[in-house]
Tab-separated table of C-alpha atoms in Angstrom:
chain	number	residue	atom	x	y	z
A	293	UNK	CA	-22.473	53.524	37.379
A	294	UNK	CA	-22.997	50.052	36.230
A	295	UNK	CA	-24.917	49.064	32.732
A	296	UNK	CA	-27.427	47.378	35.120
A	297	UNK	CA	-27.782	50.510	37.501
A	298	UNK	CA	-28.303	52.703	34.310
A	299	UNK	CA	-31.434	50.199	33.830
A	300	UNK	CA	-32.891	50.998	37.535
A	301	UNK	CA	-32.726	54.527	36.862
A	302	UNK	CA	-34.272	54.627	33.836
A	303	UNK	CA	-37.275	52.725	34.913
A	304	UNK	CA	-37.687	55.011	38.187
A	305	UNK	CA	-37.995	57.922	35.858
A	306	UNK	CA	-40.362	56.324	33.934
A	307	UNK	CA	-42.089	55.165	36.817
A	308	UNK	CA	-42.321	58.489	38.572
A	309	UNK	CA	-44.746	59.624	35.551
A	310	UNK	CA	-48.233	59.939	36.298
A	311	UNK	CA	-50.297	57.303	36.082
A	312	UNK	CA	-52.277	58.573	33.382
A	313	UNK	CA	-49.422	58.944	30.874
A	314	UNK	CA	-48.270	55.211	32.074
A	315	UNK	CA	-51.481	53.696	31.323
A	316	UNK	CA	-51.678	55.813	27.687
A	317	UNK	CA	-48.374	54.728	27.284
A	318	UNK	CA	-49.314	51.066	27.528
A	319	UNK	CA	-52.690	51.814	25.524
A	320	UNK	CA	-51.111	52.808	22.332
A	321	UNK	CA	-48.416	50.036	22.793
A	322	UNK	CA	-50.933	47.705	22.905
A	323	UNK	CA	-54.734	48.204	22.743
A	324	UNK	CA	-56.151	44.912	23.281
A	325	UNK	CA	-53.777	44.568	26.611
A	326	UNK	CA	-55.562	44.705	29.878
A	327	UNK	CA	-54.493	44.141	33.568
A	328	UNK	CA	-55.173	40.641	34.563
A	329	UNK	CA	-56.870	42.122	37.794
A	330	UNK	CA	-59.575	43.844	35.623
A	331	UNK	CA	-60.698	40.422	33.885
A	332	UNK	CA	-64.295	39.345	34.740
A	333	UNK	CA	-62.559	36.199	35.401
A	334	UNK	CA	-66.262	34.543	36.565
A	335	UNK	CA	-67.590	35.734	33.489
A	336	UNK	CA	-64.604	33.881	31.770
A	337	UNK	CA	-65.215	30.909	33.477
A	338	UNK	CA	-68.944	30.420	32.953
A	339	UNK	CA	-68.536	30.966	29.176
A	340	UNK	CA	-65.491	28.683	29.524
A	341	UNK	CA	-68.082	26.143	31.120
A	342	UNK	CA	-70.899	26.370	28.750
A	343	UNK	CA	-68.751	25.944	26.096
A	344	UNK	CA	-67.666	22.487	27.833
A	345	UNK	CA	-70.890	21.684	28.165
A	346	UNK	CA	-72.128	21.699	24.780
A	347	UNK	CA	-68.520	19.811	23.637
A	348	UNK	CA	-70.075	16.850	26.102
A	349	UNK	CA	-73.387	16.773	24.847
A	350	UNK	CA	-72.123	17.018	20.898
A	351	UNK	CA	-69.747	13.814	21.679
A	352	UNK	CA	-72.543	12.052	23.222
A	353	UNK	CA	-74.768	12.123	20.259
A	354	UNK	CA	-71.298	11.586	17.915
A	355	UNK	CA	-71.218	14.749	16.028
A	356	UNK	CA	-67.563	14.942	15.447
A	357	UNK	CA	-67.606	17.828	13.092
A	358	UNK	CA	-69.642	19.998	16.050
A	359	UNK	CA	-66.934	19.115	18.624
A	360	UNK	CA	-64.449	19.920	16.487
A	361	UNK	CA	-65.365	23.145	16.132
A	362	UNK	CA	-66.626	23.648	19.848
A	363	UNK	CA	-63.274	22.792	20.747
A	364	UNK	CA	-61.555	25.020	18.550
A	365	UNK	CA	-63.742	27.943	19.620
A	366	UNK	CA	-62.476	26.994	23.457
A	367	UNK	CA	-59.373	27.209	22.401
A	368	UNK	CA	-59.529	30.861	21.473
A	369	UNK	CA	-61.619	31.638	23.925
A	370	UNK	CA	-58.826	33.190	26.125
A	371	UNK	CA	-57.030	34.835	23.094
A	372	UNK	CA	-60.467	37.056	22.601
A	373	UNK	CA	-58.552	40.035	24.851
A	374	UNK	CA	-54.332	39.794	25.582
A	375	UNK	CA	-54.457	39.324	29.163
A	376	UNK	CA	-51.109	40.286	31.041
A	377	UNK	CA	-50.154	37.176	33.437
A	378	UNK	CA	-48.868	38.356	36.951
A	379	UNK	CA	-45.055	37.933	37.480
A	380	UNK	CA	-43.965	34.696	39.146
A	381	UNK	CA	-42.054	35.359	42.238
A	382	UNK	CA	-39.465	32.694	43.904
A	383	UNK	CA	-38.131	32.876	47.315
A	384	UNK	CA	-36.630	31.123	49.514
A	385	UNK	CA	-35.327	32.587	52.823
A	386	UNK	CA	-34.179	36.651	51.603
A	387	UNK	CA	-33.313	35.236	48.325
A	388	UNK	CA	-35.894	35.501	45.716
A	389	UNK	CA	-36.543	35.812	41.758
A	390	UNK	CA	-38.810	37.592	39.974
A	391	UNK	CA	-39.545	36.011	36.280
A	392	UNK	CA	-41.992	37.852	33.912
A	393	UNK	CA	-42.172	37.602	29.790
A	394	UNK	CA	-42.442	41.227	29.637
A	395	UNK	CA	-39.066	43.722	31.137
A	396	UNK	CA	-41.208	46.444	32.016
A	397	UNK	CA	-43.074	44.659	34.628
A	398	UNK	CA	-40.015	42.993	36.056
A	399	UNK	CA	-38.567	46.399	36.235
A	400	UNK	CA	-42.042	47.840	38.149
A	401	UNK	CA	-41.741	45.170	40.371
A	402	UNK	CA	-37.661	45.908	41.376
A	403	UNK	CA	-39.091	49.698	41.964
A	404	UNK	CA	-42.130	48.106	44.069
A	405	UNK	CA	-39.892	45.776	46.669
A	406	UNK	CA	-37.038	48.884	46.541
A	407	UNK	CA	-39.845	51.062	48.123
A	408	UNK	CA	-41.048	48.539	50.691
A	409	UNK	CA	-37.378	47.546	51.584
A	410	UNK	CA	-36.711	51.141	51.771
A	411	UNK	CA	-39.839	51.524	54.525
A	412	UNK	CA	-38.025	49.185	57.194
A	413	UNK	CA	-34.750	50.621	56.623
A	414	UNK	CA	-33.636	47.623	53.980
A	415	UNK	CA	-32.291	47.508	50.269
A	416	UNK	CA	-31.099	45.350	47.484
A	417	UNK	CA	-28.019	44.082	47.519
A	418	UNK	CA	-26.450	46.095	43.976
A	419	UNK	CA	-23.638	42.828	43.682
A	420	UNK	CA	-26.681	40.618	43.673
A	421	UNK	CA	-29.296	42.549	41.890
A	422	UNK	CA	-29.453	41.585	38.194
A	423	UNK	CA	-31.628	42.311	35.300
A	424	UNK	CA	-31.260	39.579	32.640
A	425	UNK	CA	-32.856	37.676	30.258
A	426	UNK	CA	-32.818	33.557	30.335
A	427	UNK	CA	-32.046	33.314	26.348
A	428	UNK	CA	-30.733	35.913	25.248
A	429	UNK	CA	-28.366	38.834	25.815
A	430	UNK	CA	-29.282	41.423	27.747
A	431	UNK	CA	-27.132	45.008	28.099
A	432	UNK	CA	-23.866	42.976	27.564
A	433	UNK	CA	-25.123	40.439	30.091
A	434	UNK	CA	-24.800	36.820	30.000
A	435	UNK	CA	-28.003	34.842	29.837
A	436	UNK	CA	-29.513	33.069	32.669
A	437	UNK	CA	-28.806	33.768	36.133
A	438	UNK	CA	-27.650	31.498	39.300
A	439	UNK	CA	-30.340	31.063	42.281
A	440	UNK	CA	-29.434	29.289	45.656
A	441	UNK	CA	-26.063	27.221	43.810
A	442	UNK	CA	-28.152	26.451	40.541
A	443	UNK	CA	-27.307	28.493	37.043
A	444	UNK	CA	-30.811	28.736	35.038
A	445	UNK	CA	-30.465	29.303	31.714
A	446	UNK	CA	-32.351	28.502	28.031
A	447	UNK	CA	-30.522	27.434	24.741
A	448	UNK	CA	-32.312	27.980	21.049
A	449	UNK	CA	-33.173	24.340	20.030
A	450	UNK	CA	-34.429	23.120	16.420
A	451	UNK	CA	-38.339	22.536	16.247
A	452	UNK	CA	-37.824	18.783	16.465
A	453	UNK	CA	-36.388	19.543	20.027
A	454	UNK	CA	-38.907	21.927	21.273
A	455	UNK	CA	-42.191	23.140	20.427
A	456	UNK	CA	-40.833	26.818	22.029
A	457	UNK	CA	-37.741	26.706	20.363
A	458	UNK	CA	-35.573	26.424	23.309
A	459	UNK	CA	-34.739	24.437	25.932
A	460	UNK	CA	-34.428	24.983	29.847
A	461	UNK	CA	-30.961	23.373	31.260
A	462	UNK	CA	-30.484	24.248	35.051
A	463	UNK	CA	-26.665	22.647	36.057
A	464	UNK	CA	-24.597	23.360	39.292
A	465	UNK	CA	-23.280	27.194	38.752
A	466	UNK	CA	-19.669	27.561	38.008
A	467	UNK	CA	-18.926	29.639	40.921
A	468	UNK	CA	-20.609	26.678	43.566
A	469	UNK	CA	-18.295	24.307	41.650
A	470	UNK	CA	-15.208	26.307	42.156
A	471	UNK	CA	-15.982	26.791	46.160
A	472	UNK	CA	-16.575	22.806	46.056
A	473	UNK	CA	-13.310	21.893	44.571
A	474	UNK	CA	-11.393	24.498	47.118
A	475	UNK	CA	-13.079	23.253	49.695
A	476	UNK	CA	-11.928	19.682	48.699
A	477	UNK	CA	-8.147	20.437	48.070
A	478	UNK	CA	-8.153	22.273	51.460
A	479	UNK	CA	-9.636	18.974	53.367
A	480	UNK	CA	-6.706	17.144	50.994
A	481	UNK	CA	-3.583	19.369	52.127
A	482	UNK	CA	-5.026	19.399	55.599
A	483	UNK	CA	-3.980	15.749	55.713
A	484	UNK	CA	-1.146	15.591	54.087
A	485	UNK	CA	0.667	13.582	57.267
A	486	UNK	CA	-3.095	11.819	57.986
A	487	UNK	CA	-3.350	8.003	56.859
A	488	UNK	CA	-5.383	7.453	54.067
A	489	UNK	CA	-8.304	5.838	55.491
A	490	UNK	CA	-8.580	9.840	57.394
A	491	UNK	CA	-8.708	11.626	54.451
A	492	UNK	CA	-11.337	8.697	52.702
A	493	UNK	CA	-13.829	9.421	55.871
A	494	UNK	CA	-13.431	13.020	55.814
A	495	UNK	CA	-14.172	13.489	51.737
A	496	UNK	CA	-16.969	11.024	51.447
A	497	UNK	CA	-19.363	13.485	53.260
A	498	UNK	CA	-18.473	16.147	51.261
A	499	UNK	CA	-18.453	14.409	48.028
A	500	UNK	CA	-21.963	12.768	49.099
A	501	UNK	CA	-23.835	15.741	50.628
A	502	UNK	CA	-23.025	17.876	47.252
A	503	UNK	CA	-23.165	15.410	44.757
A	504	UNK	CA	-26.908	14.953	46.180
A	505	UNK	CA	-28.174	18.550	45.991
A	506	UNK	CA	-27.337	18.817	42.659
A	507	UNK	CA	-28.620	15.235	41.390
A	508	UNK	CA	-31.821	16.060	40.027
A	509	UNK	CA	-30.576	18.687	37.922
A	510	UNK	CA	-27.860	18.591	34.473
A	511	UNK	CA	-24.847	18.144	36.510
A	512	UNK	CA	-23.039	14.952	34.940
A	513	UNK	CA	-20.355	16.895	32.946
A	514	UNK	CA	-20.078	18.925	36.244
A	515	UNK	CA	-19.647	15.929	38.342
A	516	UNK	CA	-16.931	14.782	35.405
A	517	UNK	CA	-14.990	17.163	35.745
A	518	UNK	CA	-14.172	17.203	39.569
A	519	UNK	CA	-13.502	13.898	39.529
A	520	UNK	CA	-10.591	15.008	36.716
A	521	UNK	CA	-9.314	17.813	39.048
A	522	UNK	CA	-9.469	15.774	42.279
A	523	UNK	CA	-7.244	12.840	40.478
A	524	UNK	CA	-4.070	14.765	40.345
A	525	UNK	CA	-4.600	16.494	44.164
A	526	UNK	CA	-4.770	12.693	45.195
A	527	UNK	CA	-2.098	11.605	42.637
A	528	UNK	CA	0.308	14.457	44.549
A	529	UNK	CA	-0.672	13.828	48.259
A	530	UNK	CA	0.155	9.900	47.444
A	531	UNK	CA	3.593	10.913	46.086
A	532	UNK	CA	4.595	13.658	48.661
A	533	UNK	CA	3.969	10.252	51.024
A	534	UNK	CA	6.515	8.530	48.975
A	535	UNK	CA	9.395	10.248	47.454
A	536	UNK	CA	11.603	7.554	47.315
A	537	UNK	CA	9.154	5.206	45.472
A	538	UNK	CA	8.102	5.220	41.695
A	539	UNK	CA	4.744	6.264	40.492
A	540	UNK	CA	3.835	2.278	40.116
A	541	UNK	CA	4.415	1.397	43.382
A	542	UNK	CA	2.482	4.158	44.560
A	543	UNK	CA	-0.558	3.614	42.367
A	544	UNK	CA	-0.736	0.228	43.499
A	545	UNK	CA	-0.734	0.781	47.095
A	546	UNK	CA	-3.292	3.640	46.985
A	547	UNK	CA	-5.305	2.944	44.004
A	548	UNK	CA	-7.304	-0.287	43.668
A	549	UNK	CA	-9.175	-2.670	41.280
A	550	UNK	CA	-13.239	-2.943	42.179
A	551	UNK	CA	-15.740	-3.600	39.955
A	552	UNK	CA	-13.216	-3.482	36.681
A	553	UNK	CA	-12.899	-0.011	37.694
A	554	UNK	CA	-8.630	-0.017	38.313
A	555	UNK	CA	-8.248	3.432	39.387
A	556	UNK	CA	-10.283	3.563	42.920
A	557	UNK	CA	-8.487	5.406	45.803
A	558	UNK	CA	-9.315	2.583	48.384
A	559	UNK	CA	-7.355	1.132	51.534
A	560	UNK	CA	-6.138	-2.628	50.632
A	561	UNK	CA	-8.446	-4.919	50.398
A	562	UNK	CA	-8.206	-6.340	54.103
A	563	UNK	CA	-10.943	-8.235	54.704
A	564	UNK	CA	-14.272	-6.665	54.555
A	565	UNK	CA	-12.766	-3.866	55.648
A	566	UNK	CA	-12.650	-2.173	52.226
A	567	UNK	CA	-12.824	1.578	52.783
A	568	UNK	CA	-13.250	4.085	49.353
A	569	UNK	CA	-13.729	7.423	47.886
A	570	UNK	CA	-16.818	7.592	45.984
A	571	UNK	CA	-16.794	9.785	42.933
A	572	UNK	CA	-19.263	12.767	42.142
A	573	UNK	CA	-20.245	10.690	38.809
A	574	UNK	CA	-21.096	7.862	41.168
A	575	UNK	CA	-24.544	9.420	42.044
A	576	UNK	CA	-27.429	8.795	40.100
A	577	UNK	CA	-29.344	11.804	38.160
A	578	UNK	CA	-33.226	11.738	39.330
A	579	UNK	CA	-35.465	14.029	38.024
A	580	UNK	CA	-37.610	15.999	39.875
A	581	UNK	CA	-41.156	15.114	39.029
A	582	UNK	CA	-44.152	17.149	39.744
A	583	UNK	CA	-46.845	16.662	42.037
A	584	UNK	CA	-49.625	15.736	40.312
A	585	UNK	CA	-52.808	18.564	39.643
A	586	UNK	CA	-54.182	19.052	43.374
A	587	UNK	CA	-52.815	16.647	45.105
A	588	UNK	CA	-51.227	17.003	48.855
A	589	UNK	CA	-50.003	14.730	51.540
A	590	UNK	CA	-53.482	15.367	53.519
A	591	UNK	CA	-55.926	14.143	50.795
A	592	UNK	CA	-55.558	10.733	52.007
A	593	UNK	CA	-53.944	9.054	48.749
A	594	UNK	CA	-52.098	6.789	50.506
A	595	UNK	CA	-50.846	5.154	47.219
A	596	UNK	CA	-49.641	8.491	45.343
A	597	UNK	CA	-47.442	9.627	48.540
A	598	UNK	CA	-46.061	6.616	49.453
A	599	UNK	CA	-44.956	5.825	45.661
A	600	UNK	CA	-43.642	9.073	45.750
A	601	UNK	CA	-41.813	9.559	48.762
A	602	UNK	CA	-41.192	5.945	49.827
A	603	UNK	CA	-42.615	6.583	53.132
A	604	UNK	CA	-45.758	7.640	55.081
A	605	UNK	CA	-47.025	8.026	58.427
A	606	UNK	CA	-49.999	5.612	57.648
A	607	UNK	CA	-48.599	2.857	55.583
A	608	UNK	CA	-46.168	-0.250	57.066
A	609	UNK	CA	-42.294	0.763	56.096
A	610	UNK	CA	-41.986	-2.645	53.607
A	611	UNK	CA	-44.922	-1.499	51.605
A	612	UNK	CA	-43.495	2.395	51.500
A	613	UNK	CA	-40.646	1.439	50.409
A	614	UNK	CA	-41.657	-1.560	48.001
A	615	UNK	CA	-44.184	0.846	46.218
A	616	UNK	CA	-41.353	3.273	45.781
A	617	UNK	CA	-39.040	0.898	44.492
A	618	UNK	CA	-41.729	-0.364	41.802
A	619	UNK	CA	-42.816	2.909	40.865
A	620	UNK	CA	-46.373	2.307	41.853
A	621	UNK	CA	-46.988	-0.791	39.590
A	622	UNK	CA	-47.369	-4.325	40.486
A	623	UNK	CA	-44.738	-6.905	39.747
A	624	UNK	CA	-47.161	-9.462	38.151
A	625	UNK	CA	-49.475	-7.742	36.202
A	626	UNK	CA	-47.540	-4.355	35.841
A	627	UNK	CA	-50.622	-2.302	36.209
A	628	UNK	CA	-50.502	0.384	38.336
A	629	UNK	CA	-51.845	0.282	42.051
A	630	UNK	CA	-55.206	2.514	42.523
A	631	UNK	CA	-56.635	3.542	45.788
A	632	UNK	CA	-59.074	0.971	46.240
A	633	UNK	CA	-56.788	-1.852	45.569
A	634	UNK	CA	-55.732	-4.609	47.724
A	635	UNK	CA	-51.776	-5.277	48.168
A	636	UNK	CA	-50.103	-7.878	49.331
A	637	UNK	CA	-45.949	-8.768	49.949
A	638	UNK	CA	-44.721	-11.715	48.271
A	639	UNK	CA	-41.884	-13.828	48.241
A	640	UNK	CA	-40.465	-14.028	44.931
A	641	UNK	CA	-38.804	-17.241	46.459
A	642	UNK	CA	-40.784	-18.913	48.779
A	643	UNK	CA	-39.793	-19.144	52.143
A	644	UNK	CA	-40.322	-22.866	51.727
A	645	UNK	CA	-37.990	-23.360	49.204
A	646	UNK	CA	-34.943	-21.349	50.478
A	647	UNK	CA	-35.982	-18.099	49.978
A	648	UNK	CA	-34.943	-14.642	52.736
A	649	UNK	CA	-37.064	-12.399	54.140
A	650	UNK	CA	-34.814	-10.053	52.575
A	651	UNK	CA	-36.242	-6.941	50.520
A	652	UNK	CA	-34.172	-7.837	47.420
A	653	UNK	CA	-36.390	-11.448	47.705
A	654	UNK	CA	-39.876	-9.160	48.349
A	655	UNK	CA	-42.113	-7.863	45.894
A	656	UNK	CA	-45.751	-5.606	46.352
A	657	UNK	CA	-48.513	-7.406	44.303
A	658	UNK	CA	-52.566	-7.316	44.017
A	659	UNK	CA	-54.211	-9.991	46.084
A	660	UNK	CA	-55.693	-11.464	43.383
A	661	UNK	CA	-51.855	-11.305	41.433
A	662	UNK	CA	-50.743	-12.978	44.361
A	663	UNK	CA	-53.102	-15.425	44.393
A	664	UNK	CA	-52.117	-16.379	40.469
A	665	UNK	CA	-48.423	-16.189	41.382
A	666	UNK	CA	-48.996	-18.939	44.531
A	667	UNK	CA	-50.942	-21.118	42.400
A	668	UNK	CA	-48.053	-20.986	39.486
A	669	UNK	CA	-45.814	-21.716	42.810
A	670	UNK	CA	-48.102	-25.106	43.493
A	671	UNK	CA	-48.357	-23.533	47.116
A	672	UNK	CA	-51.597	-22.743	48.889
A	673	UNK	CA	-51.320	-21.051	52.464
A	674	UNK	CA	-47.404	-22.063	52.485
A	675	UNK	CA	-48.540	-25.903	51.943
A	676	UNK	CA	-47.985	-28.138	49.057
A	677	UNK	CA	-50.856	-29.712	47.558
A	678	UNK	CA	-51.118	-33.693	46.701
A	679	UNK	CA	-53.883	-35.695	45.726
A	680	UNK	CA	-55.293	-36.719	48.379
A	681	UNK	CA	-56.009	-33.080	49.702
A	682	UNK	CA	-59.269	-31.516	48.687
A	683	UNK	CA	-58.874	-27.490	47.992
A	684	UNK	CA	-61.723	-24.955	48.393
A	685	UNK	CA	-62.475	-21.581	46.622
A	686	UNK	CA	-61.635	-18.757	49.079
A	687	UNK	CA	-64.361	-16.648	50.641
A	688	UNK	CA	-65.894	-13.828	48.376
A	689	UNK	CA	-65.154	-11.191	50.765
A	690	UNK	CA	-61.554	-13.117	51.593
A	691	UNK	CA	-62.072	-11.665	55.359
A	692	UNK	CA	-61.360	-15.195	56.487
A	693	UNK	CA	-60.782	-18.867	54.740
A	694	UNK	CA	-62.197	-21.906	55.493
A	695	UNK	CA	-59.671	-24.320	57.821
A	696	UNK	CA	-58.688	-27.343	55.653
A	697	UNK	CA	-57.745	-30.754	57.538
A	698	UNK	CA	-56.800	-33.672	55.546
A	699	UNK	CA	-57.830	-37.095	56.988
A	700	UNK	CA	-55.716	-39.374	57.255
A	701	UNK	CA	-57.596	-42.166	54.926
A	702	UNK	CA	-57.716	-40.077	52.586
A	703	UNK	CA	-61.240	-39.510	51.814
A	704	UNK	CA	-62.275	-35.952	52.501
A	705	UNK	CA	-61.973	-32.748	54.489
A	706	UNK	CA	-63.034	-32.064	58.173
C-alpha cells in the first residue's frame, strides 16, 4: 500500500465518525471557523453596503480622516468570523482537480466523488489519484502536480517578488515533453530514405501544433531544449544520407543561412521555393489574460471582444483584426477605443501617393484622429487643396458633407 493510499484510508476512518464528533473536532480546532453555507451572506452584504455608503458621503464632504477609517473598518469587515471558502474544482472532460488551502477538505471531497463514482459502478484511477501540495512537500511527494500536459507548481520567492511569498510557474510537464521528442525522432527515422523537403512538411505540424498549446505558459527553456535534442537526430539522418562526404559538405547542403541565423535545416534556396523547419523557440510566449469582471461575448461590447479575440460576428474583418493588432488603442492619439467611439481605417500612406491597400499600410483611428492626420497629410476627401479652392467645416453630425465644386475662374464654390 502506497504512502498516498495510507492517506485515503486514514481520512475514511476519520470520516466514518459521527458527525457530531467531526464537527467538535473542528470546534476546538478552531472556534471562530464556520461553514461558508451557514453565513448570513445578505446580512454580510447589506452591512458591507452601508458601510460603502457612508465612505461616499464622508469623501463628498472631504473628511479624509472619516474615510480612512470607514475604509479600514471595511476591510475587516469579513475577518469579524473565519469563514471556510468552498474548494475550487477544475475539470475538463473526466479529468478534474480539486484545490483547497486546507487538506482535510480536499481529503472529504476525494471520499465524497469516491462514493458517487462508486454509485454508477465507477472509481478513481489509483496511478492518477494524487494528494499533494503546490509548495511544499507532501508524504515524500514532489510539489505541484501535472493537469491535461501542464506541471503546476509554486516556488518560495523573496518579498520583493511576491506579496505571498511564492510564485506560480505552470511549464509543459516533463513527461508531455518526453512523448513530444519520441514522437519527433520516430517521424525522423521513419524517413530516413525520404527527401528532405518530406521530412520538413511532416515536422512542421508537429512542431507548430505543440509549440502553440504550450505558448502562453513558461515553456521557453522547454522549447530550448528540444531544439538541442532534435539537432543531433537531424545532424545523423543528414550523415546516414552521406557516408562518403565530410561533415562540411553535409552541413552546407542541408543547413542554411536566413536571417543571420546559419544553422537552419532548409532545402536550397531555389527560388522562392525556400522550404524550413521552424524551431519550438520560434513561437512567441502570450500570456493568457483574463476576461475582464462580468464581461461575455453577449453583452454587446463590440470593442472589448474584438480587441480581444481579433474577430467578431458583428464587426468588418479589417477592423477585428486592426483592433487586435493595436491592442485596443488608436494609432494617433494612443488612447484607448470606448464603446461609443467612432473608428475609422486609414492609410498610413495615402493611396494617392503610392501607398497599398495592404494591412501592414492600414491603421484603426478616431474620426476626429483621422481627420487631424488628413489635414497633417494636406488631403481633404483624397483631393489636394490649392488656393483657389474654398474648404468648408464638415457637418456637426458628419452624416453627410457638403459637395464642393471649384469654378473654373476661380472665384467661389457652387
Amino acid at each position: 500500500m502506497s504512502k498516498t493510499r495510507k492517506v485515503i484510508t486514514e481520512s475514511i476512518e476519520e470520516a466514518t465518525q459521527p458527525l457530531k464528533e467531526l464537527q467538535n473536532h473542528e470546534t476546538v480546532n478552531d472556534k471562530s471557523m464556520v461553514e461558508w453555507r451557514h453565513v448570513n451572506w445578505h446580512q454580510l452584504e447589506k452591512r458591507v453596503y452601508k458601510l460603502q455608503k457612508r465612505i461616499y458621503r464622508a469623501s463628498a464632504r472631504g473628511d479624509v480622516k472619516a474615510v480612512r477609517k470607514l475604509q479600514k473598518t471595511l476591510r475587516f469587515e469579513g475577518k469579524l468570523k473565519k469563514v471556510q471558502t468552498p474548494p475550487s474544482v477544475i475539470r475538463y472532460a473526466d479529468d478534474f482537480v480539486i484545490i483547497h488551502e486546507d487538506l482535510t477538505v480536499v481529503q472529504r471531497c476525494q471520499i465524497i466523488i469516491s462514493e458517487w463514482l462508486k454509485g454508477m459502478g465507477l472509481e478513481l484511477k489509483p496511478s492518477k489519484t494524487r494528494l499533494t501540495h503546490t509548495l511544499n512537500k507532501y508524504e515524500n511527494e514532489e510539489p505541484g502536480f501535472n493537469f491535461l500536459g501542464f506541471n503546476v507548481r509554486q516556488f518560495p520567492v523573496g518579498k520583493y517578488h511576491s506579496k505571498q511569498g511564492f510564485k506560480t510557474i505552470i511549464t509543459p510537464s516533463k513527461e508531455k515533453q518526453r512523448i513530444h521528442y519520441e514522437r519527433i525522432t520516430s517521424i525522423i527515422d521513419d524517413h530516413k530514405q525520404a527527401p528532405q523537403e518530406a521530412l520538413i512538411s511532416r515536422l512542421n505540424p508537429v512542431i507548430r501544433g505543440w509549440s502553440n498549446y504550450y505558448s502562453t505558459v513558461v515553456s521557453k527553456e522547454a522549447y530550448s531544449s528540444l531544439d538541442n535534442l532534435m539537432y543531433p537526430k537531424l545532424k545523423a539522418w543528414a550523415q546516414r544520407r552521406h557516408p562518403n562526404k565530410s561533415g562540411k559538405w553535409v552541413a552546407k547542403k542541408y543547413w542554411q543561412t536566413i536571417g543571420g541565423n546559419n544553422w537552419v535545416f532548409a532545402t536550397p534556396n531555389k527560388g522562392n521555393n525556400l522550404l524550413r523547419l521552424i524551431n519550438h523557440r520560434d513561437t512567441p510566449i502570450v500570456r493568457h489574460i483574463k476576461v475582464k469582471g462580468e464581461a461575455s461575448p453577449y453583452d454587446g461590447n463590440l470593442i472589448y471582444w474584438s480587441s480581444r479575440m481579433g474577430t467578431h460576428p458583428e464587426v468588418p474583418k479589417r477592423v477585428t483584426t486592426l483592433l487586435k493588432q493595436q491592442k485596443g488603442k488608436c494609432a494617433h492619439c494612443g488612447l484607448y477605443f470606448r464603446e461609443e467611439d467612432v473608428l475609422e481605417i486609414d492609410h498610413k500612406i495615402p493611396l494617392s501617393k503610392g501607398g497599398k491597400d495592404e494591412y501592414k499600410n492600414l491603421q484603426l483611428l478616431h474620426r476626429h484622429c483621422h481627420d487631424t492626420k488628413t489635414a497633417d497629410d494636406d488631403l481633404v476627401g483624397g483631393m489636394h487643396l490649392d488656393k483657389h479652392q474654398i474648404t468648408e467645416e464638415p457637418d456637426e453630425g458628419k452624416l453627410s458633407r457638403p459637395v464642393l465644386k471649384t469654378s473654373r475662374s476661380g472665384d467661389g464654390a457652387a
